[in-house]
Amino acid sequence: MDAWLDRLRKEITETTGDLNDSDWLRAPEGRWNSAQIMEHLGRTYGTTAKMLELKMAAGGSPEIRSAKISELLVKVLIVDLGIFPTGAKAPEMVTPTGGTGPVALERALADLERMDTALAAAEDRWGREQAIAMHFRLGPLSAFQWRKFHYFHGHHHVQQMRKRLGDRVAR
């Protein structure tokens, strides 16, 4: 597994290692609980993997447009500086639907592996620096940028989980 994604996998497994049912459901009023956060992460990994798998099956070069200024700015903030803004609404396709924590965790880890495989295949085909797919907010991203985006996005949510869990997990 790629170093960025392996680091993320370790953060996820360290944070969720011994959570019980009430831990998974702990959250501030109106915010996602840890089970929902994990389901959201799994959906993002699965969506990215599926998008890349379809692009690879279609053959040819990826259809990429130039980045907009707003996309470049957000990309610098997240991918280059590792600053993940809070408060953005998740797209419907990656919004949690209410699965249980252990099931969401299992699926997230499986989809993280699937995404890693898809990113490696796309990178092998199109190169490390070539944009391979469009992100809905960041515009065109290379495989390396996709990995960093998913690391910082996942890390942001793992930090939220740790805050919800307080002393329950080691930091």
mmCIF file of N, CA, C and O in Angstrom, residues 38-125:
data_model
loop_
_atom_site.group_PDB
_atom_site.id
_atom_site.type_symbol
_atom_site.label_atom_id
_atom_site.label_comp_id
_atom_site.label_asym_id
_atom_site.label_seq_id
_atom_site.Cartn_x
_atom_site.Cartn_y
_atom_site.Cartn_z
ATOM 1 N N MET A 38 -17.005 6.994 9.623
ATOM 2 C CA MET A 38 -16.332 5.864 8.969
ATOM 3 C C MET A 38 -17.076 5.445 7.708
ATOM 4 O O MET A 38 -16.457 5.119 6.691
ATOM 5 N N GLU A 39 -18.395 5.467 7.745
ATOM 6 C CA GLU A 39 -19.171 5.145 6.544
ATOM 7 C C GLU A 39 -18.877 6.160 5.439
ATOM 8 O O GLU A 39 -18.693 5.800 4.270
ATOM 9 N N HIS A 40 -18.818 7.441 5.808
ATOM 10 C CA HIS A 40 -18.491 8.499 4.841
ATOM 11 C C HIS A 40 -17.118 8.245 4.214
ATOM 12 O O HIS A 40 -16.969 8.318 2.988
ATOM 13 N N LEU A 41 -16.131 7.937 5.035
ATOM 14 C CA LEU A 41 -14.794 7.681 4.492
ATOM 15 C C LEU A 41 -14.816 6.484 3.540
ATOM 16 O O LEU A 41 -14.244 6.561 2.451
ATOM 17 N N GLY A 42 -15.472 5.419 3.944
ATOM 18 C CA GLY A 42 -15.557 4.250 3.063
ATOM 19 C C GLY A 42 -16.217 4.580 1.737
ATOM 20 O O GLY A 42 -15.780 4.119 0.679
ATOM 21 N N ARG A 43 -17.266 5.389 1.792
ATOM 22 C CA ARG A 43 -17.941 5.782 0.550
ATOM 23 C C ARG A 43 -17.016 6.623 -0.341
ATOM 24 O O ARG A 43 -17.040 6.478 -1.564
ATOM 25 N N THR A 44 -16.200 7.489 0.251
ATOM 26 C CA THR A 44 -15.282 8.294 -0.576
ATOM 27 C C THR A 44 -14.240 7.399 -1.235
ATOM 28 O O THR A 44 -13.923 7.582 -2.410
ATOM 29 N N TYR A 45 -13.720 6.419 -0.494
ATOM 30 C CA TYR A 45 -12.719 5.522 -1.078
ATOM 31 C C TYR A 45 -13.339 4.661 -2.171
ATOM 32 O O TYR A 45 -12.746 4.480 -3.242
ATOM 33 N N GLY A 46 -14.522 4.149 -1.910
ATOM 34 C CA GLY A 46 -15.204 3.321 -2.905
ATOM 35 C C GLY A 46 -15.569 4.091 -4.159
ATOM 36 O O GLY A 46 -15.438 3.581 -5.276
ATOM 37 N N THR A 47 -16.009 5.336 -3.989
ATOM 38 C CA THR A 47 -16.368 6.179 -5.133
ATOM 39 C C THR A 47 -15.147 6.489 -5.989
ATOM 40 O O THR A 47 -15.200 6.419 -7.219
ATOM 41 N N THR A 48 -14.031 6.828 -5.331
ATOM 42 C CA THR A 48 -12.802 7.104 -6.083
ATOM 43 C C THR A 48 -12.332 5.851 -6.818
ATOM 44 O O THR A 48 -11.966 5.912 -7.995
ATOM 45 N N ALA A 49 -12.362 4.712 -6.133
ATOM 46 C CA ALA A 49 -11.940 3.455 -6.770
ATOM 47 C C ALA A 49 -12.803 3.144 -7.986
ATOM 48 O O ALA A 49 -12.282 2.827 -9.064
ATOM 49 N N LYS A 50 -14.115 3.254 -7.840
ATOM 50 C CA LYS A 50 -15.018 2.941 -8.946
ATOM 51 C C LYS A 50 -14.784 3.877 -10.137
ATOM 52 O O LYS A 50 -14.742 3.438 -11.284
ATOM 53 N N MET A 51 -14.619 5.172 -9.858
ATOM 54 C CA MET A 51 -14.369 6.135 -10.920
ATOM 55 C C MET A 51 -13.108 5.750 -11.700
ATOM 56 O O MET A 51 -13.101 5.736 -12.931
ATOM 57 N N LEU A 52 -12.049 5.404 -10.985
ATOM 58 C CA LEU A 52 -10.789 5.047 -11.645
ATOM 59 C C LEU A 52 -10.900 3.719 -12.386
ATOM 60 O O LEU A 52 -10.357 3.577 -13.487
ATOM 61 N N GLU A 53 -11.586 2.769 -11.807
ATOM 62 C CA GLU A 53 -11.783 1.477 -12.475
ATOM 63 C C GLU A 53 -12.530 1.658 -13.795
ATOM 64 O O GLU A 53 -12.167 1.044 -14.810
ATOM 65 N N LEU A 54 -13.538 2.517 -13.794
ATOM 66 C CA LEU A 54 -14.281 2.778 -15.028
ATOM 67 C C LEU A 54 -13.406 3.479 -16.060
ATOM 68 O O LEU A 54 -13.464 3.160 -17.247
ATOM 69 N N LYS A 55 -12.590 4.441 -15.621
ATOM 70 C CA LYS A 55 -11.682 5.136 -16.543
ATOM 71 C C LYS A 55 -10.661 4.174 -17.143
ATOM 72 O O LYS A 55 -10.345 4.251 -18.319
ATOM 73 N N MET A 56 -10.156 3.272 -16.314
ATOM 74 C CA MET A 56 -9.170 2.299 -16.798
ATOM 75 C C MET A 56 -9.820 1.349 -17.811
ATOM 76 O O MET A 56 -9.221 1.025 -18.827
ATOM 77 N N ALA A 57 -11.036 0.920 -17.538
ATOM 78 C CA ALA A 57 -11.733 -0.004 -18.440
ATOM 79 C C ALA A 57 -12.060 0.654 -19.772
ATOM 80 O O ALA A 57 -12.075 -0.016 -20.810
ATOM 81 N N ALA A 58 -12.302 1.972 -19.749
ATOM 82 C CA ALA A 58 -12.650 2.693 -20.974
ATOM 83 C C ALA A 58 -11.447 2.837 -21.903
ATOM 84 O O ALA A 58 -11.600 3.028 -23.106
ATOM 85 N N GLY A 59 -10.245 2.748 -21.351
ATOM 86 C CA GLY A 59 -9.039 2.894 -22.163
ATOM 87 C C GLY A 59 -8.796 4.347 -22.546
ATOM 88 O O GLY A 59 -9.537 5.246 -22.162
ATOM 89 N N GLY A 60 -7.755 4.575 -23.306
ATOM 90 C CA GLY A 60 -7.428 5.926 -23.730
ATOM 91 C C GLY A 60 -6.904 6.768 -22.583
ATOM 92 O O GLY A 60 -6.599 6.280 -21.507
ATOM 93 N N SER A 61 -6.826 8.055 -22.831
ATOM 94 C CA SER A 61 -6.355 9.000 -21.820
ATOM 95 C C SER A 61 -7.526 9.513 -20.996
ATOM 96 O O SER A 61 -8.651 9.586 -21.490
ATOM 97 N N PRO A 62 -7.264 9.901 -19.749
ATOM 98 C CA PRO A 62 -8.352 10.457 -18.944
ATOM 99 C C PRO A 62 -8.805 11.795 -19.512
ATOM 100 O O PRO A 62 -7.995 12.547 -20.060
ATOM 101 N N GLU A 63 -10.094 12.063 -19.429
ATOM 102 C CA GLU A 63 -10.630 13.338 -19.907
ATOM 103 C C GLU A 63 -10.513 14.361 -18.787
ATOM 104 O O GLU A 63 -11.247 14.314 -17.809
ATOM 105 N N ILE A 64 -9.566 15.268 -18.950
ATOM 106 C CA ILE A 64 -9.238 16.245 -17.921
ATOM 107 C C ILE A 64 -9.301 17.638 -18.527
ATOM 108 O O ILE A 64 -8.789 17.875 -19.613
ATOM 109 N N ARG A 65 -9.925 18.553 -17.822
ATOM 110 C CA ARG A 65 -9.913 19.958 -18.239
ATOM 111 C C ARG A 65 -8.911 20.703 -17.373
ATOM 112 O O ARG A 65 -8.437 20.189 -16.369
ATOM 113 N N SER A 66 -8.613 21.928 -17.742
ATOM 114 C CA SER A 66 -7.733 22.760 -16.929
ATOM 115 C C SER A 66 -8.418 23.120 -15.623
ATOM 116 O O SER A 66 -9.639 23.240 -15.558
ATOM 117 N N ALA A 67 -7.614 23.301 -14.604
ATOM 118 C CA ALA A 67 -8.154 23.669 -13.293
ATOM 119 C C ALA A 67 -8.602 25.125 -13.284
ATOM 120 O O ALA A 67 -7.987 25.983 -13.920
ATOM 121 N N LYS A 68 -9.681 25.379 -12.562
ATOM 122 C CA LYS A 68 -10.140 26.744 -12.325
ATOM 123 C C LYS A 68 -9.311 27.333 -11.186
ATOM 124 O O LYS A 68 -8.758 26.591 -10.369
ATOM 125 N N ILE A 69 -9.253 28.636 -11.108
ATOM 126 C CA ILE A 69 -8.491 29.312 -10.054
ATOM 127 C C ILE A 69 -8.973 28.853 -8.673
ATOM 128 O O ILE A 69 -8.160 28.558 -7.794
ATOM 129 N N SER A 70 -10.280 28.786 -8.485
ATOM 130 C CA SER A 70 -10.827 28.372 -7.182
ATOM 131 C C SER A 70 -10.384 26.949 -6.834
ATOM 132 O O SER A 70 -10.091 26.648 -5.668
ATOM 133 N N GLU A 71 -10.323 26.063 -7.821
ATOM 134 C CA GLU A 71 -9.866 24.696 -7.587
ATOM 135 C C GLU A 71 -8.388 24.667 -7.214
ATOM 136 O O GLU A 71 -7.976 23.933 -6.311
ATOM 137 N N LEU A 72 -7.597 25.475 -7.910
ATOM 138 C CA LEU A 72 -6.168 25.533 -7.603
ATOM 139 C C LEU A 72 -5.931 25.992 -6.172
ATOM 140 O O LEU A 72 -5.074 25.455 -5.470
ATOM 141 N N LEU A 73 -6.683 26.996 -5.742
ATOM 142 C CA LEU A 73 -6.517 27.519 -4.381
ATOM 143 C C LEU A 73 -6.870 26.470 -3.325
ATOM 144 O O LEU A 73 -6.139 26.286 -2.350
ATOM 145 N N VAL A 74 -7.980 25.764 -3.525
ATOM 146 C CA VAL A 74 -8.381 24.732 -2.567
ATOM 147 C C VAL A 74 -7.385 23.572 -2.610
ATOM 148 O O VAL A 74 -7.049 22.992 -1.576
ATOM 149 N N LYS A 75 -6.896 23.245 -3.798
ATOM 150 C CA LYS A 75 -5.918 22.162 -3.935
ATOM 151 C C LYS A 75 -4.630 22.500 -3.183
ATOM 152 O O LYS A 75 -4.074 21.650 -2.483
ATOM 153 N N VAL A 76 -4.162 23.729 -3.297
ATOM 154 C CA VAL A 76 -2.964 24.145 -2.564
ATOM 155 C C VAL A 76 -3.203 24.028 -1.062
ATOM 156 O O VAL A 76 -2.375 23.500 -0.317
ATOM 157 N N LEU A 77 -4.347 24.497 -0.610
ATOM 158 C CA LEU A 77 -4.687 24.463 0.809
ATOM 159 C C LEU A 77 -4.681 23.033 1.351
ATOM 160 O O LEU A 77 -4.045 22.744 2.369
ATOM 161 N N ILE A 78 -5.359 22.126 0.645
ATOM 162 C CA ILE A 78 -5.512 20.755 1.149
ATOM 163 C C ILE A 78 -4.330 19.871 0.778
ATOM 164 O O ILE A 78 -3.685 19.281 1.652
ATOM 165 N N VAL A 79 -4.042 19.747 -0.505
ATOM 166 C CA VAL A 79 -3.043 18.771 -0.971
ATOM 167 C C VAL A 79 -1.624 19.221 -0.663
ATOM 168 O O VAL A 79 -0.791 18.411 -0.244
ATOM 169 N N ASP A 80 -1.329 20.499 -0.848
ATOM 170 C CA ASP A 80 0.040 20.967 -0.641
ATOM 171 C C ASP A 80 0.328 21.339 0.815
ATOM 172 O O ASP A 80 1.410 21.055 1.324
ATOM 173 N N LEU A 81 -0.632 21.983 1.477
ATOM 174 C CA LEU A 81 -0.407 22.456 2.842
ATOM 175 C C LEU A 81 -1.000 21.548 3.913
ATOM 176 O O LEU A 81 -0.699 21.707 5.093
ATOM 177 N N GLY A 82 -1.868 20.633 3.520
ATOM 178 C CA GLY A 82 -2.454 19.708 4.482
ATOM 179 C C GLY A 82 -3.477 20.337 5.406
ATOM 180 O O GLY A 82 -3.752 19.813 6.484
ATOM 181 N N ILE A 83 -4.070 21.434 4.985
ATOM 182 C CA ILE A 83 -5.088 22.116 5.784
ATOM 183 C C ILE A 83 -6.450 21.746 5.224
ATOM 184 O O ILE A 83 -6.766 22.076 4.085
ATOM 185 N N PHE A 84 -7.245 21.052 6.032
ATOM 186 C CA PHE A 84 -8.555 20.617 5.560
ATOM 187 C C PHE A 84 -9.631 21.495 6.186
ATOM 188 O O PHE A 84 -9.836 21.447 7.399
ATOM 189 N N PRO A 85 -10.314 22.303 5.371
ATOM 190 C CA PRO A 85 -11.349 23.195 5.913
ATOM 191 C C PRO A 85 -12.521 22.404 6.499
ATOM 192 O O PRO A 85 -12.828 21.305 6.049
ATOM 193 N N THR A 86 -13.147 22.952 7.501
ATOM 194 C CA THR A 86 -14.304 22.304 8.109
ATOM 195 C C THR A 86 -15.592 22.936 7.611
ATOM 196 O O THR A 86 -15.588 24.044 7.087
ATOM 197 N N GLY A 87 -16.681 22.211 7.786
ATOM 198 C CA GLY A 87 -17.998 22.763 7.517
ATOM 199 C C GLY A 87 -18.562 22.557 6.133
ATOM 200 O O GLY A 87 -19.719 22.880 5.896
ATOM 201 N N ALA A 88 -17.778 22.017 5.201
ATOM 202 C CA ALA A 88 -18.306 21.790 3.850
ATOM 203 C C ALA A 88 -19.271 20.610 3.875
ATOM 204 O O ALA A 88 -19.027 19.614 4.550
ATOM 205 N N LYS A 89 -20.350 20.731 3.157
ATOM 206 C CA LYS A 89 -21.344 19.660 3.086
ATOM 207 C C LYS A 89 -20.846 18.576 2.133
ATOM 208 O O LYS A 89 -20.397 18.856 1.028
ATOM 209 N N ALA A 90 -20.935 17.332 2.585
ATOM 210 C CA ALA A 90 -20.513 16.201 1.759
ATOM 211 C C ALA A 90 -21.509 15.981 0.628
ATOM 212 O O ALA A 90 -22.716 16.148 0.821
ATOM 213 N N PRO A 91 -21.022 15.598 -0.561
ATOM 214 C CA PRO A 91 -21.936 15.253 -1.657
ATOM 215 C C PRO A 91 -22.825 14.082 -1.243
ATOM 216 O O PRO A 91 -22.414 13.220 -0.448
ATOM 217 N N GLU A 92 -24.009 14.034 -1.794
ATOM 218 C CA GLU A 92 -24.981 12.998 -1.436
ATOM 219 C C GLU A 92 -24.422 11.586 -1.591
ATOM 220 O O GLU A 92 -24.686 10.711 -0.771
ATOM 221 N N MET A 93 -23.635 11.352 -2.638
ATOM 222 C CA MET A 93 -23.143 9.995 -2.901
ATOM 223 C C MET A 93 -22.185 9.483 -1.832
ATOM 224 O O MET A 93 -21.949 8.274 -1.745
ATOM 225 N N VAL A 94 -21.642 10.374 -1.001
ATOM 226 C CA VAL A 94 -20.732 9.937 0.065
ATOM 227 C C VAL A 94 -21.269 10.294 1.455
ATOM 228 O O VAL A 94 -20.547 10.204 2.445
ATOM 229 N N THR A 95 -22.528 10.674 1.527
ATOM 230 C CA THR A 95 -23.166 10.960 2.803
ATOM 231 C C THR A 95 -23.585 9.644 3.450
ATOM 232 O O THR A 95 -24.155 8.776 2.787
ATOM 233 N N PRO A 96 -23.299 9.471 4.738
ATOM 234 C CA PRO A 96 -23.652 8.211 5.395
ATOM 235 C C PRO A 96 -25.157 7.980 5.453
ATOM 236 O O PRO A 96 -25.932 8.932 5.531
ATOM 237 N N THR A 97 -25.521 6.697 5.421
ATOM 238 C CA THR A 97 -26.935 6.333 5.454
ATOM 239 C C THR A 97 -27.325 5.646 6.755
ATOM 240 O O THR A 97 -28.488 5.320 6.941
ATOM 241 N N GLY A 98 -26.342 5.391 7.631
ATOM 242 C CA GLY A 98 -26.690 4.852 8.938
ATOM 243 C C GLY A 98 -26.232 3.449 9.233
ATOM 244 O O GLY A 98 -26.869 2.755 10.022
ATOM 245 N N GLY A 99 -25.139 3.028 8.646
ATOM 246 C CA GLY A 99 -24.615 1.698 8.958
ATOM 247 C C GLY A 99 -23.995 1.648 10.339
ATOM 248 O O GLY A 99 -23.791 2.676 10.987
ATOM 249 N N THR A 100 -23.702 0.442 10.819
ATOM 250 C CA THR A 100 -23.064 0.284 12.120
ATOM 251 C C THR A 100 -21.566 0.534 12.003
ATOM 252 O O THR A 100 -20.982 0.394 10.918
ATOM 253 N N GLY A 101 -20.947 0.876 13.119
ATOM 254 C CA GLY A 101 -19.522 1.178 13.116
ATOM 255 C C GLY A 101 -18.637 0.047 12.624
ATOM 256 O O GLY A 101 -17.815 0.253 11.719
ATOM 257 N N PRO A 102 -18.757 -1.168 13.183
ATOM 258 C CA PRO A 102 -17.882 -2.245 12.720
ATOM 259 C C PRO A 102 -18.046 -2.569 11.234
ATOM 260 O O PRO A 102 -17.065 -2.836 10.546
ATOM 261 N N VAL A 103 -19.260 -2.524 10.727
ATOM 262 C CA VAL A 103 -19.496 -2.778 9.308
ATOM 263 C C VAL A 103 -18.888 -1.653 8.472
ATOM 264 O O VAL A 103 -18.233 -1.896 7.451
ATOM 265 N N ALA A 104 -19.085 -0.407 8.910
ATOM 266 C CA ALA A 104 -18.522 0.742 8.196
ATOM 267 C C ALA A 104 -17.002 0.678 8.189
ATOM 268 O O ALA A 104 -16.367 0.973 7.171
ATOM 269 N N LEU A 105 -16.407 0.286 9.302
ATOM 270 C CA LEU A 105 -14.950 0.159 9.389
ATOM 271 C C LEU A 105 -14.436 -0.900 8.423
ATOM 272 O O LEU A 105 -13.481 -0.655 7.676
ATOM 273 N N GLU A 106 -15.059 -2.059 8.426
ATOM 274 C CA GLU A 106 -14.637 -3.136 7.530
ATOM 275 C C GLU A 106 -14.719 -2.698 6.066
ATOM 276 O O GLU A 106 -13.799 -2.933 5.281
ATOM 277 N N ARG A 107 -15.809 -2.046 5.730
ATOM 278 C CA ARG A 107 -15.982 -1.590 4.346
ATOM 279 C C ARG A 107 -14.985 -0.484 3.989
ATOM 280 O O ARG A 107 -14.424 -0.479 2.901
ATOM 281 N N ALA A 108 -14.756 0.440 4.928
ATOM 282 C CA ALA A 108 -13.807 1.533 4.672
ATOM 283 C C ALA A 108 -12.409 0.980 4.411
ATOM 284 O O ALA A 108 -11.730 1.417 3.476
ATOM 285 N N LEU A 109 -11.976 0.027 5.223
ATOM 286 C CA LEU A 109 -10.636 -0.535 5.035
ATOM 287 C C LEU A 109 -10.538 -1.323 3.725
ATOM 288 O O LEU A 109 -9.519 -1.244 3.027
ATOM 289 N N ALA A 110 -11.594 -2.038 3.375
ATOM 290 C CA ALA A 110 -11.598 -2.773 2.102
ATOM 291 C C ALA A 110 -11.581 -1.803 0.923
ATOM 292 O O ALA A 110 -10.849 -2.004 -0.058
ATOM 293 N N ASP A 111 -12.366 -0.733 1.014
ATOM 294 C CA ASP A 111 -12.410 0.246 -0.078
ATOM 295 C C ASP A 111 -11.136 1.083 -0.147
ATOM 296 O O ASP A 111 -10.742 1.528 -1.223
ATOM 297 N N LEU A 112 -10.472 1.280 0.985
ATOM 298 C CA LEU A 112 -9.176 1.961 0.980
ATOM 299 C C LEU A 112 -8.163 1.137 0.196
ATOM 300 O O LEU A 112 -7.422 1.661 -0.636
ATOM 301 N N GLU A 113 -8.173 -0.166 0.425
ATOM 302 C CA GLU A 113 -7.284 -1.075 -0.318
ATOM 303 C C GLU A 113 -7.638 -1.084 -1.805
ATOM 304 O O GLU A 113 -6.762 -1.043 -2.675
ATOM 305 N N ARG A 114 -8.921 -1.154 -2.095
ATOM 306 C CA ARG A 114 -9.388 -1.138 -3.492
ATOM 307 C C ARG A 114 -8.962 0.154 -4.187
ATOM 308 O O ARG A 114 -8.505 0.143 -5.336
ATOM 309 N N MET A 115 -9.098 1.282 -3.487
ATOM 310 C CA MET A 115 -8.707 2.565 -4.056
ATOM 311 C C MET A 115 -7.196 2.614 -4.285
ATOM 312 O O MET A 115 -6.731 3.112 -5.311
ATOM 313 N N ASP A 116 -6.423 2.095 -3.356
ATOM 314 C CA ASP A 116 -4.975 2.063 -3.513
ATOM 315 C C ASP A 116 -4.594 1.289 -4.771
ATOM 316 O O ASP A 116 -3.738 1.727 -5.546
ATOM 317 N N THR A 117 -5.241 0.163 -4.990
ATOM 318 C CA THR A 117 -4.986 -0.655 -6.184
ATOM 319 C C THR A 117 -5.346 0.118 -7.455
ATOM 320 O O THR A 117 -4.589 0.110 -8.434
ATOM 321 N N ALA A 118 -6.492 0.790 -7.436
ATOM 322 C CA ALA A 118 -6.927 1.560 -8.611
ATOM 323 C C ALA A 118 -5.988 2.727 -8.878
ATOM 324 O O ALA A 118 -5.660 3.015 -10.040
ATOM 325 N N LEU A 119 -5.547 3.404 -7.837
ATOM 326 C CA LEU A 119 -4.609 4.525 -8.016
ATOM 327 C C LEU A 119 -3.276 4.040 -8.572
ATOM 328 O O LEU A 119 -2.696 4.674 -9.452
ATOM 329 N N ALA A 120 -2.797 2.903 -8.086
ATOM 330 C CA ALA A 120 -1.537 2.341 -8.587
ATOM 331 C C ALA A 120 -1.657 1.965 -10.063
ATOM 332 O O ALA A 120 -0.746 2.226 -10.854
ATOM 333 N N ALA A 121 -2.789 1.385 -10.447
ATOM 334 C CA ALA A 121 -2.994 1.008 -11.852
ATOM 335 C C ALA A 121 -3.056 2.246 -12.744
ATOM 336 O O ALA A 121 -2.466 2.270 -13.829
ATOM 337 N N ALA A 122 -3.756 3.285 -12.278
ATOM 338 C CA ALA A 122 -3.851 4.527 -13.058
ATOM 339 C C ALA A 122 -2.485 5.188 -13.170
ATOM 340 O O ALA A 122 -2.109 5.693 -14.239
ATOM 341 N N GLU A 123 -1.733 5.164 -12.097
ATOM 342 C CA GLU A 123 -0.391 5.752 -12.117
ATOM 343 C C GLU A 123 0.524 4.975 -13.060
ATOM 344 O O GLU A 123 1.311 5.571 -13.802
ATOM 345 N N ASP A 124 0.422 3.660 -13.056
ATOM 346 C CA ASP A 124 1.216 2.840 -13.978
ATOM 347 C C ASP A 124 0.875 3.169 -15.426
ATOM 348 O O ASP A 124 1.754 3.230 -16.281
ATOM 349 N N ARG A 125 -0.400 3.385 -15.698
ATOM 350 C CA ARG A 125 -0.834 3.663 -17.069
ATOM 351 C C ARG A 125 -0.494 5.085 -17.501
ATOM 352 O O ARG A 125 -0.024 5.309 -18.606
#
